[in-house]
Coordinates of C-alpha atoms and ligand atoms in Angstrom, one line a residue:
X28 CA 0.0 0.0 0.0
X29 CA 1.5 3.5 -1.1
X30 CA 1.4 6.3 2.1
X31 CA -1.3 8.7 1.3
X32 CA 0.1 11.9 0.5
X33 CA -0.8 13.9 4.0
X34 CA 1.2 11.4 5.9
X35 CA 4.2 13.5 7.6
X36 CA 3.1 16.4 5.0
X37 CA 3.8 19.9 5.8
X38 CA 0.9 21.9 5.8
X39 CA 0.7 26.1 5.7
X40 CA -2.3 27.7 7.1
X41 CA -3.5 30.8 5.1
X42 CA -5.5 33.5 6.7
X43 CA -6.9 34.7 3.5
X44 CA -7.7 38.4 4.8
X45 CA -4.0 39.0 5.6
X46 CA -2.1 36.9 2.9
X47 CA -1.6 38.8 -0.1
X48 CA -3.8 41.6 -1.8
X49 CA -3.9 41.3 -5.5
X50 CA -5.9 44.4 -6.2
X51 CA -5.2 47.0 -3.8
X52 CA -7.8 47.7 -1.4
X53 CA -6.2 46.2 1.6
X54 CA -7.8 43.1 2.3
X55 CA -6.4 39.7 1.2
X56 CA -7.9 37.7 -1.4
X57 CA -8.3 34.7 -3.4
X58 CA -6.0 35.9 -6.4
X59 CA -3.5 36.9 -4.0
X60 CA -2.9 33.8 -2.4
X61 CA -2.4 32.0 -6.3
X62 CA -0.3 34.7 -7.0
X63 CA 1.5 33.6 -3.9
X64 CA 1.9 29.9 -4.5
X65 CA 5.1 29.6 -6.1
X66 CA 6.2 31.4 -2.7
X67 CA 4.6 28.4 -0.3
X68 CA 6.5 26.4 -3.0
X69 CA 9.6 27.3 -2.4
X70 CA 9.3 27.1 1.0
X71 CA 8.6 23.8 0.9
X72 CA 5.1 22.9 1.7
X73 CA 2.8 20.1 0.6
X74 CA -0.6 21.6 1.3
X75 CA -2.3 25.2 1.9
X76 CA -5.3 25.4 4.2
X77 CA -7.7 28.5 3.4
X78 CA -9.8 30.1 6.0
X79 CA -12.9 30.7 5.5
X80 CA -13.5 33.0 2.9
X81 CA -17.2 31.9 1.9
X82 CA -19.7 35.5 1.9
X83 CA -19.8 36.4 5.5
X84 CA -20.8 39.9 7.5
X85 CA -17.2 39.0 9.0
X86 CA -18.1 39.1 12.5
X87 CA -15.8 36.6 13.5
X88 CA -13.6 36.9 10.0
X89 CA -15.4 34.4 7.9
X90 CA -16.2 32.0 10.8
X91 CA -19.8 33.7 10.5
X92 CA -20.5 31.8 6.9
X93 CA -23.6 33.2 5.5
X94 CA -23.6 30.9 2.5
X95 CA -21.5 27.9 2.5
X96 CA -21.3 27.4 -1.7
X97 CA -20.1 31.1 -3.0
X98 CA -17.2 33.5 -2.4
X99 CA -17.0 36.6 -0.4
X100 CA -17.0 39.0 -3.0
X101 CA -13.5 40.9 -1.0
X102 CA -12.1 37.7 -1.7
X103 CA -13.0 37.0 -5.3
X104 CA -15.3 34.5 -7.2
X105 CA -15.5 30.7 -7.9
X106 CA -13.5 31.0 -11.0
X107 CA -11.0 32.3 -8.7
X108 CA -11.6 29.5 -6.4
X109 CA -10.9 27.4 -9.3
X110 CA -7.8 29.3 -10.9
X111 CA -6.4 29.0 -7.3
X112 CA -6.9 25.2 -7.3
X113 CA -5.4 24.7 -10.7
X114 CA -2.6 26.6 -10.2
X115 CA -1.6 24.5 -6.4
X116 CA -2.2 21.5 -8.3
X117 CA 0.1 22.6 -11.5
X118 CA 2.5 23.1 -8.3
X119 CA 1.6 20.0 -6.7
X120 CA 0.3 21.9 -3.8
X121 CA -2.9 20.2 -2.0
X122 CA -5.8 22.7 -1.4
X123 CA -7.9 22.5 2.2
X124 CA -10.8 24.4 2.9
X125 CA -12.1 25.2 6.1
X126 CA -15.5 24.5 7.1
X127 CA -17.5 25.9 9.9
X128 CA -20.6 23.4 10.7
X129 CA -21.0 24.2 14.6
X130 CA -22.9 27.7 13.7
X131 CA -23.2 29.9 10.6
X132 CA -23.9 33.7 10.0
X133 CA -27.0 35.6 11.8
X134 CA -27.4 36.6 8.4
X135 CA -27.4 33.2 6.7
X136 CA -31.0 32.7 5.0
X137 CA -31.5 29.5 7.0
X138 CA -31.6 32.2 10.8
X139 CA -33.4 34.8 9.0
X140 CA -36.0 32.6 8.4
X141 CA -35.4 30.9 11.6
X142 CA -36.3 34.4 12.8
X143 CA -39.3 35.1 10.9
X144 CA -41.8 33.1 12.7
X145 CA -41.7 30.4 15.4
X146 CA -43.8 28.0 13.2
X147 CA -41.0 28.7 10.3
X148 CA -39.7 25.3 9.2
X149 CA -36.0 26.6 9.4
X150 CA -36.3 27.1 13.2
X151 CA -35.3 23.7 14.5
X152 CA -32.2 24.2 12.6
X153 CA -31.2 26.1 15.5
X154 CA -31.5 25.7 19.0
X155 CA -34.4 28.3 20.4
X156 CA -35.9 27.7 24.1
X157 CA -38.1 29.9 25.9
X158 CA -36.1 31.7 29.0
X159 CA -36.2 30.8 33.1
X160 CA -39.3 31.9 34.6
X161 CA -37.3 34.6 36.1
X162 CA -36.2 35.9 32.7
X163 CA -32.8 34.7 32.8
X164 CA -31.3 32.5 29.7
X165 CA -33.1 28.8 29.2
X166 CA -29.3 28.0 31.0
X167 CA -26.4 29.6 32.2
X168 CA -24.2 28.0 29.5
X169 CA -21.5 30.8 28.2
X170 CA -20.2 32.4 25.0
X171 CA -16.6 31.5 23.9
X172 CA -16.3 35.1 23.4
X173 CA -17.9 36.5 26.6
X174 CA -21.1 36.7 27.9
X175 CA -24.0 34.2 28.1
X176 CA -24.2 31.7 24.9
X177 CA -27.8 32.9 24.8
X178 CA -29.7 36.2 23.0
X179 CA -33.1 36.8 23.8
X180 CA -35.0 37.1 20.0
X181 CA -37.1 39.7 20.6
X182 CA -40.3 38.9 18.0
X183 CA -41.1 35.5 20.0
X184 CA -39.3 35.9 23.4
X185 CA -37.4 33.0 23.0
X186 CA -33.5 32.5 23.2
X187 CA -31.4 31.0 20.4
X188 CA -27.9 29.3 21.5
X189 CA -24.6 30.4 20.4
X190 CA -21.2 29.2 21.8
X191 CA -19.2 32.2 19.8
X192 CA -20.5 35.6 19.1
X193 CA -24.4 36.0 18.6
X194 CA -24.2 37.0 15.5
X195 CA -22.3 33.1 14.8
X196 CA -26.1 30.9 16.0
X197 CA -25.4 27.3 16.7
X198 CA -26.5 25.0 14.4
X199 CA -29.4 22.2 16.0
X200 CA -27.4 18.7 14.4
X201 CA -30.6 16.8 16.3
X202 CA -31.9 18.1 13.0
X203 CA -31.6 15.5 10.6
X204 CA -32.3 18.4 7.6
X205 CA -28.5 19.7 9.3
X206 CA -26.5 17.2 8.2
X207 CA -28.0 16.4 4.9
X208 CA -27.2 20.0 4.0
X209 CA -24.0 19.7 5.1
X210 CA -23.5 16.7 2.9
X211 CA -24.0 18.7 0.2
X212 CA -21.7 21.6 0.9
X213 CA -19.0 19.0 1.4
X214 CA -19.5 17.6 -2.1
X215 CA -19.5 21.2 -3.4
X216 CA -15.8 22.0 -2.6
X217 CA -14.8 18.5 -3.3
X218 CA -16.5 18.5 -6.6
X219 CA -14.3 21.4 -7.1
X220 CA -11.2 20.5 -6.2
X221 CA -10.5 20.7 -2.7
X222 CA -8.0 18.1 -1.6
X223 CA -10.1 18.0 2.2
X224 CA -11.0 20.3 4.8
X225 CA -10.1 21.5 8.1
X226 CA -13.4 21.4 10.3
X227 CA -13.7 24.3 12.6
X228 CA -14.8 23.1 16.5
X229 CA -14.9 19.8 15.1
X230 CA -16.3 18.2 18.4
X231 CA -18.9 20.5 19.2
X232 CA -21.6 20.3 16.6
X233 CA -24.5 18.3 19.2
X234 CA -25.1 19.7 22.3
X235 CA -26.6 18.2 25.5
X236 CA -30.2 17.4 24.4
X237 CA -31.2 18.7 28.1
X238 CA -29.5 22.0 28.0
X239 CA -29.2 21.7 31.9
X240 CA -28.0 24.3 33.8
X241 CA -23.8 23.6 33.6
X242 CA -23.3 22.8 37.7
X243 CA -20.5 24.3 40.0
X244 CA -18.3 22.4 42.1
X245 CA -16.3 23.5 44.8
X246 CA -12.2 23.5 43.7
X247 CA -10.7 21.0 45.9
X248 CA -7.9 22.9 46.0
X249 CA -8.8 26.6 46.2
X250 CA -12.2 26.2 47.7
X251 CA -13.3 28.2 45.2
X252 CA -16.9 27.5 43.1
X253 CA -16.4 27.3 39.6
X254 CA -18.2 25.7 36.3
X255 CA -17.7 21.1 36.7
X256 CA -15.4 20.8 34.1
X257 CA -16.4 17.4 33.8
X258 CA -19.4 18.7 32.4
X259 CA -19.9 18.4 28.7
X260 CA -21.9 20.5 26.8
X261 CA -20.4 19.3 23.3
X262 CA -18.4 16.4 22.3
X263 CA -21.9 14.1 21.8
X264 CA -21.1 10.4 20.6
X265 CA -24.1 11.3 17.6
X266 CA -20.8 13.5 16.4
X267 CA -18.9 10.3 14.9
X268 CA -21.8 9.5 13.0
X269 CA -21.3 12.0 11.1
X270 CA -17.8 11.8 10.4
X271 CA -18.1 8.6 9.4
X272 CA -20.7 9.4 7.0
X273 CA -18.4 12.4 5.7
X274 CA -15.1 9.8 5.2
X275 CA -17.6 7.6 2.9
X276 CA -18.4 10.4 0.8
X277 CA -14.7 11.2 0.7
X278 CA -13.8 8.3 0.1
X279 CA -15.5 7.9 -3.3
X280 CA -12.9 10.7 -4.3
X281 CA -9.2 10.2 -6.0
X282 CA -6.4 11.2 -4.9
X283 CA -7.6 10.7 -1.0
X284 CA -8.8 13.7 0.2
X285 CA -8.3 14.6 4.0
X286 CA -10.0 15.4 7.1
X287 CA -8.7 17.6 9.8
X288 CA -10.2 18.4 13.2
X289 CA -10.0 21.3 15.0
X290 CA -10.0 19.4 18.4
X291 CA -7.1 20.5 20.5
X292 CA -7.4 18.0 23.6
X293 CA -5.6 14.8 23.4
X294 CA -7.3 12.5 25.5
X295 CA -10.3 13.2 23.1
X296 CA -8.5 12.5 19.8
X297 CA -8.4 9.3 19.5
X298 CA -12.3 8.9 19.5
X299 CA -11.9 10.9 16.2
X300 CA -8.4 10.0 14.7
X301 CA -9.9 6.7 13.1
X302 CA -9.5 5.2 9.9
X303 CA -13.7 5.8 9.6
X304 CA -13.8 9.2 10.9
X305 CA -10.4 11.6 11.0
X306 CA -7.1 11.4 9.4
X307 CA -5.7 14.4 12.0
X308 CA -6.4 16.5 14.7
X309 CA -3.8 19.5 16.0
X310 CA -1.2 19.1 18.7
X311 CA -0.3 22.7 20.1
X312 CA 2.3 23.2 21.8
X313 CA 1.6 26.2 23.8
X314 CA 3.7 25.7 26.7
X315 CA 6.7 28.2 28.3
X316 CA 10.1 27.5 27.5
X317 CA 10.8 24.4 29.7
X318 CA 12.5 21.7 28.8
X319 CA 10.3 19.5 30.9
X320 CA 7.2 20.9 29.6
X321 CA 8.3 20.2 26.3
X322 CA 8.8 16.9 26.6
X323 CA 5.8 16.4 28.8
X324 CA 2.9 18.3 25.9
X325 CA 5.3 16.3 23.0
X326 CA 4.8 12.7 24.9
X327 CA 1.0 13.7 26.0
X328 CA 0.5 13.9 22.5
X329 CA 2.6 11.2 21.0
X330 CA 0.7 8.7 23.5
X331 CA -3.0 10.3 22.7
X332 CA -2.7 8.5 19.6
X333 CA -2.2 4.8 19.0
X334 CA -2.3 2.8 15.2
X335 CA -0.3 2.4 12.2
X336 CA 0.5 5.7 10.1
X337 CA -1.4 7.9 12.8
X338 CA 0.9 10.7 14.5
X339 CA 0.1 14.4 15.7
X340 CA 0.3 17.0 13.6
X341 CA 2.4 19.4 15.1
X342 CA 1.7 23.2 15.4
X343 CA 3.2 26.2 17.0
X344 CA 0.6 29.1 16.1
X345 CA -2.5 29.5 14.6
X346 CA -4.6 32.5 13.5
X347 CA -6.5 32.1 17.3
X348 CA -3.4 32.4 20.1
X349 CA -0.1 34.6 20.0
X350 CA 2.7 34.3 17.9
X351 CA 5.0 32.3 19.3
X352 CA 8.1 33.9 18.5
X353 CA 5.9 36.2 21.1
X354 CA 5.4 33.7 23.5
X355 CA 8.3 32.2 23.9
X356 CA 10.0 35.5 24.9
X357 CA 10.1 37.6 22.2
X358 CA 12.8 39.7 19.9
X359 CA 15.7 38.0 19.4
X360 CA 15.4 35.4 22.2
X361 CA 12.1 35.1 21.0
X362 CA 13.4 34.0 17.1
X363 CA 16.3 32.0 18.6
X364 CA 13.9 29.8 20.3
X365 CA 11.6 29.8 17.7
X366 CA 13.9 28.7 15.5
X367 CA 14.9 25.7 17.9
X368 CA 11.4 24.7 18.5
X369 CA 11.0 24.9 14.7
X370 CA 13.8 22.1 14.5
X371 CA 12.4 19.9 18.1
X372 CA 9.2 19.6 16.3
X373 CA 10.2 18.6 12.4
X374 CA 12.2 16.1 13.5
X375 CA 9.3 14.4 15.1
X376 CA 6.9 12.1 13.4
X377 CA 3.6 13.2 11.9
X378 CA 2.1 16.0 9.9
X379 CA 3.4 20.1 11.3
X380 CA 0.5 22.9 10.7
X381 CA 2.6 26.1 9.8
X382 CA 0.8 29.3 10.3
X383 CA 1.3 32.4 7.5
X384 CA 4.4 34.9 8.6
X385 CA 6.4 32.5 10.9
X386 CA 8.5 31.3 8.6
X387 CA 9.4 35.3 8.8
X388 CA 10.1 35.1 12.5
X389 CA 7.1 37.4 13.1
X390 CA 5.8 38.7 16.3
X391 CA 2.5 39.2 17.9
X392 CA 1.6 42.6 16.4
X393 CA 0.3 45.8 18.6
X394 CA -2.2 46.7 16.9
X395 CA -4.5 49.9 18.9
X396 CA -7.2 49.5 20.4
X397 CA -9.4 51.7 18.5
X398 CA -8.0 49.3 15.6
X399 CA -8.8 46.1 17.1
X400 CA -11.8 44.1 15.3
X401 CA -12.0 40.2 16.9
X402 CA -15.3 39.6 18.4
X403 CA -13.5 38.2 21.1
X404 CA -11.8 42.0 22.2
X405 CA -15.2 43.4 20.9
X406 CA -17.8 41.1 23.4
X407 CA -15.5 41.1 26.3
X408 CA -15.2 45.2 26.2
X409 CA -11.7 44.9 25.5
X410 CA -10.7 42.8 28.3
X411 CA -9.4 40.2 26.3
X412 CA -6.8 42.1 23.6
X413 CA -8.1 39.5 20.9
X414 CA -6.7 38.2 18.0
X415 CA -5.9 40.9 15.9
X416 CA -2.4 40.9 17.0
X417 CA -1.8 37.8 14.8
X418 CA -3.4 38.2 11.8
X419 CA -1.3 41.2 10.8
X420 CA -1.0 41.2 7.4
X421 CA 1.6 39.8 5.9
X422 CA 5.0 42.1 5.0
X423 CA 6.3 41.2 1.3
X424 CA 8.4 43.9 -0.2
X425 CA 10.8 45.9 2.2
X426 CA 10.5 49.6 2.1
X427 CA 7.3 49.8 0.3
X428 CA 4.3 51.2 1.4
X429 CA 2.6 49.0 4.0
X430 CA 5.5 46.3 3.4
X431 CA 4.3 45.7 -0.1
X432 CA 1.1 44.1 1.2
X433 CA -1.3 47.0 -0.6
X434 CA -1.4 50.2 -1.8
X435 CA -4.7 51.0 0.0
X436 CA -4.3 50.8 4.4
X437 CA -4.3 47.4 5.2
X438 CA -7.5 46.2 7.1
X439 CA -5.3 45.9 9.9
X440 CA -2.5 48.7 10.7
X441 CA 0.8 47.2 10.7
X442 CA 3.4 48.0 13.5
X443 CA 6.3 50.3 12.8
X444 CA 9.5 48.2 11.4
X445 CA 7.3 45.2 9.4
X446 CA 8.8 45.5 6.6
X447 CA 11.9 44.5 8.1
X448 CA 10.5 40.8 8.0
X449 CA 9.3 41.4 4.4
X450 CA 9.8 38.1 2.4
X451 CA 11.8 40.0 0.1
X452 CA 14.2 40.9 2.1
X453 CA 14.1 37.2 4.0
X454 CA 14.4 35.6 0.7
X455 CA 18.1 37.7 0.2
X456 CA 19.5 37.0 3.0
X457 CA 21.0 33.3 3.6
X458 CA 20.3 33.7 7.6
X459 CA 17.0 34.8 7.5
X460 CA 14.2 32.6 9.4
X461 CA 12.7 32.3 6.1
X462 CA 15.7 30.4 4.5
X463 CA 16.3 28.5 8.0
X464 CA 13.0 27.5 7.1
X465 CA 13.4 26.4 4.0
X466 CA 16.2 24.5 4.9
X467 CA 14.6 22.6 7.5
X468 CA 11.8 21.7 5.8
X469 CA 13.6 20.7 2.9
X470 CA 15.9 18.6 4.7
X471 CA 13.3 16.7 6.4
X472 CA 11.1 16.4 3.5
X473 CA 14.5 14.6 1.9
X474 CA 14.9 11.9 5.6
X475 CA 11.6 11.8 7.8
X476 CA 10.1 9.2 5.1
X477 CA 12.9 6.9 6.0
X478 CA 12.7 7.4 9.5
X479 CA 10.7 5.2 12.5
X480 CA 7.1 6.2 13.3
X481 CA 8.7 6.4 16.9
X482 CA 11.4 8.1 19.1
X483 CA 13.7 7.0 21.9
X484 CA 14.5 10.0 24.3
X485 CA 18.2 9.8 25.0
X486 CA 20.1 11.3 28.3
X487 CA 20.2 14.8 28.7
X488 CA 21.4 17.5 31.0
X489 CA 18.8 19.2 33.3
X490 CA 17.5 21.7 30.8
X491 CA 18.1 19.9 27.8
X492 CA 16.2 17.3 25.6
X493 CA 17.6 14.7 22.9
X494 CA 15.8 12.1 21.7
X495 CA 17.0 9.8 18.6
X496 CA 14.9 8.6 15.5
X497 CA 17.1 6.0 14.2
X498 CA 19.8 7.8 12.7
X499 CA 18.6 11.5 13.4
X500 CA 19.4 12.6 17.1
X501 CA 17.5 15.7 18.1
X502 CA 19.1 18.0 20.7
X503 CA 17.5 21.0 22.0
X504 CA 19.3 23.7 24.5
X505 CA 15.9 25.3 26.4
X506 CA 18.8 26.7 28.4
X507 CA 20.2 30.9 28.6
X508 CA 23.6 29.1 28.6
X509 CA 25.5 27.1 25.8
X510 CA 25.6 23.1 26.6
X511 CA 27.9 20.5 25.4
X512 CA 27.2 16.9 25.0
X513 CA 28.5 14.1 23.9
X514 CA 28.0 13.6 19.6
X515 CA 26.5 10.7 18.1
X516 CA 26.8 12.0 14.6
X517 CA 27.3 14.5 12.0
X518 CA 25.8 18.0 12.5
X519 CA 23.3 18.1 9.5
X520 CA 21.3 21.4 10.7
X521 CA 21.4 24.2 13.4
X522 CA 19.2 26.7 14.7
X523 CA 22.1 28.7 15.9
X524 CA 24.8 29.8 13.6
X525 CA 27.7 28.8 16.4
X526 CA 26.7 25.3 17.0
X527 CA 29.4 22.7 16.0
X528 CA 30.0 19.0 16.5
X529 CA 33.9 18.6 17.8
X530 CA 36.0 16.1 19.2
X531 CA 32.8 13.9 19.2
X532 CA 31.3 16.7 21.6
X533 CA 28.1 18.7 20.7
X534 CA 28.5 22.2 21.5
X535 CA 24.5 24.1 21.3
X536 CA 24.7 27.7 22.1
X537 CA 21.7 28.9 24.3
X538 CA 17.9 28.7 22.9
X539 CA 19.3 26.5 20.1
X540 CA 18.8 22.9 18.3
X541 CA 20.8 20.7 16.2
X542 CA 19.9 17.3 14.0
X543 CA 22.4 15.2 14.3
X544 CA 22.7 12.1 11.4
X545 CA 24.7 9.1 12.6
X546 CA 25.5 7.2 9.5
X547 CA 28.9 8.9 7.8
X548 CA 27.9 10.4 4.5
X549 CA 28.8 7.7 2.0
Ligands
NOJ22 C1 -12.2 28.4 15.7 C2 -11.6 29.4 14.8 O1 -10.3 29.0 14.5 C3 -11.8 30.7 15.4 O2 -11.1 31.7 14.7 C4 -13.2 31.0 15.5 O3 -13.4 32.3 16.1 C5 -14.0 29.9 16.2 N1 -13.6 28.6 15.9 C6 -15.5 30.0 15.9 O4 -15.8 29.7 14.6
CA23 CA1 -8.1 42.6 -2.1

């Protein structure tokens, strides 16, 4: 049996508003991103997944889908759709789309109607109730994004349900009409091209059918009372069903097409990582700089998932959570680590999710606040900063206007100094993170299909972590202080430019990694 081509592959994740702008008026768009393929080829990717960019009032940037089979006219039409899949395949780039089943738009024709009238056919696509008799919510289940997950509709009285903003209504999957539609819009982007999607809050789609009250427990360790977080709202067994049903109709396509879930916890993975359901889920690693923590969030979710060919698929950022050059310190510290956690996770097996601009070594952005547009800033009156900070557009030409991005303001205000990380400028310069990138990927596109679906850690200093995949030995300094260790092999790539393998000792400067390939080049 041949490996399907996802297995191991490097995908790049595309926020469409802020990728490229092919005509000017400061928002990203379909065109763009072709124009931009034979850039995600050189770097060395395998597959490109889109965010939404279905027609949307972009209260959540495209997660608020008010019609699942057209383009957002900012981001172009279906021929560009097409022209966009053409032109990755011509590249031998994979196409994913991203589809948002757990809610859609307030303004999607299926809520307005929904809204019209209680006897409306349309209505049990969503979840109303009537209030408690005191007036309150029908529960006291919350918003993602601040807030109860209820608002009152004010023509009948009764409260619909949304887990994000309430202009993003959860969809009622008790509906049987709910997932034949979405049977459809699958077949749509298929039928077009689209190598698979990416399936936004993958688990959530039922909810509890009794829509109790969420209870509180005491915290056996503060005392205090707080939400049972044993309790599950979402994450209903019906859910597998459906995936199921979605493999068979992906199955009757060729080449395989691919299924990822946007479920982040790792004990619940493997419920949906199944040859009938899944082919991948992400594994975030979102903890500090700790060499222990490392290991502990790499082996948590090594060990979540058991079977032949199935591995995490490893990710650093994502368009929802800080930039990690951010998070893991910042400026050059920041990049140095980066870069090392770049080369801890690609020597791992399974699939790596890269997110747009850190292959540039960008940072979270500061955007103002009276720029800011996430819902999640917006509903929580600014006490969460949002997400704005990482979705930035992207810089492409140093010392052009707004990096090179557009002509026209960008939809976001870029921070002073961005065009220092413009790919132009990255793609000169031999020690740029873009061409450590490039390196790194190529080099392990070139090995990892060689190498064991398993690791062995090896010893390791307090501080440091090594582990060996047959003939590649991965060392990684988490340390403010250069290490040196003992060599079992040739030094094939390092984060840092002052790492070197001598006297059969391993010298890694501070915040750095180094692959290591035991058999002598022959
Ligand atoms: C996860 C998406 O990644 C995020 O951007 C969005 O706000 C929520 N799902 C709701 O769709
Ligand atoms: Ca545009």
């Amino acid at each position: 049996m041949t490996t399907p081509w996802w297995r191991g592959a490097a995908f790049y994740e595309v926020y469409v508003r802020s990728f490229a702008d092919s005509n000017d008026d400061g928002i990203g768009d379909l065109p763009g991103v072709t124009s931009r393929l034979d850039y995600l080829k050189r770097l060395g990717v395998d597959a490109v997944w889109l965010t939404p960019f279905y027609p949307s009032p972009q209260k959540d940037h495209g997660y608020d889908v008010a019609d699942y089979y057209d383009v957002n006219p900012d981001y172009g039409t279906l021929a560009d759709f097409d022209q966009l899949v053409a032109r990755a395949h011509e590249l031998r780039l994979k196409v994913l789309c991203d589809l948002v089943p757990n809610h859609t738009s307030d303004q999607h024709p299926w809520f307005q109607a929904a809204l019209s009238s209680r006897d409306d056919p349309h209505r049990t696509f969503y979840y109303f109730a009537d209030g408690k008799p005191d007036g309150s919510p029908p529960n006291n289940w919350r918003s993602a994004f601040g807030g109860p997950a209820w608002t009152r509709d004010e023509r009948s009285g009764q409260w619909y349900l949304h887990l994000f903003a309430p202009e993003q209504p959860d969809l009622n999957w008790w509906n049987p009409e709910v997932p034949a539609e979405f049977e459809r819009i699958v077949r749509f982007w298929l039928d077009r091209g689209a190598d698979g999607y990416r399936i936004d809050v993958a688990s959530a789609l039922f909810k509890r059918k009794d829509l109790a009250d969420v209870p509180m427990v005491k915290d056996p360790l503060s005392g205090m009372v707080r939400p049972d977080p044993a309790f599950l709202i979402t994450d209903q067994p019906q859910v597998h069903e459906v995936y199921r049903k979605w493999r068979q109709i992906l199955n009757e396509y060729q080449p395989q097409r691919v299924l990822v879930g946007e479920i982040f916890e790792p004990q619940r993975q493997s419920r949906y990582i199944l040859p009938d359901q899944l082919n991948m889920a992400f594994a975030l690693i979102g903890v500090p700089w700790d060499a222990h923590a490392w290991r502990q969030s790499i082996e948590v979710d090594m060990n979540a998932l058991r079977g032949p060919g199935v591995a995490p698929s490893w990710t650093l950022s994502n368009h929802d959570v800080v930039r990690h050059v951010t998070r893991l310190g910042g400026g050059s510290t920041g990049r140095d680590r980066a870069r090392a956690a770049l080369l801890l996770l690609l020597g791992l097996p399974g699939q790596v999710f890269l997110y747009q601009g850190e292959e540039l070594g960008l940072e979270e952005a500061d955007v103002p606040p009276e720029a800011r547009q996430d819902p999640l800033f917006i509903h929580t009156q600014g006490h969460h900063p949002g997400r704005d900070g990482c979705r930035v557009p992207l810089p492409w030409k140093k010392g052009e206007p707004n990096a090179g991005f557009s002509v026209a303001d960008p939809w976001l205000p870029m921070p002073p100094g961005w065009d220092e990380f413009a790919v132009d400028a990255e793609e000169a310069s031999g020690t740029s993170m873009l061409s450590f990138y490039k390196r790194a990927l190529a080099l392990r596109r070139r090995r990892s299909p060689w190498l064991p679906a398993s690791i062995g850690w090896g010893p390791a200093p307090e501080g440091v972590l090594t582990y060996r995949r047959e003939r590649l030995t991965v060392a990684c300094n988490f340390l403010s202080r250069p290490v040196r260790l003992p060599a079992c092999g040739r030094l094939v790539l390092a984060s840092a430019p002052l790492a070197a393998v001598r006297d059969g000792r391993l010298t890694l400067p501070a915040n750095s990694a180094a692959w290591l390939d035991s058999v002598p080049r022959g």
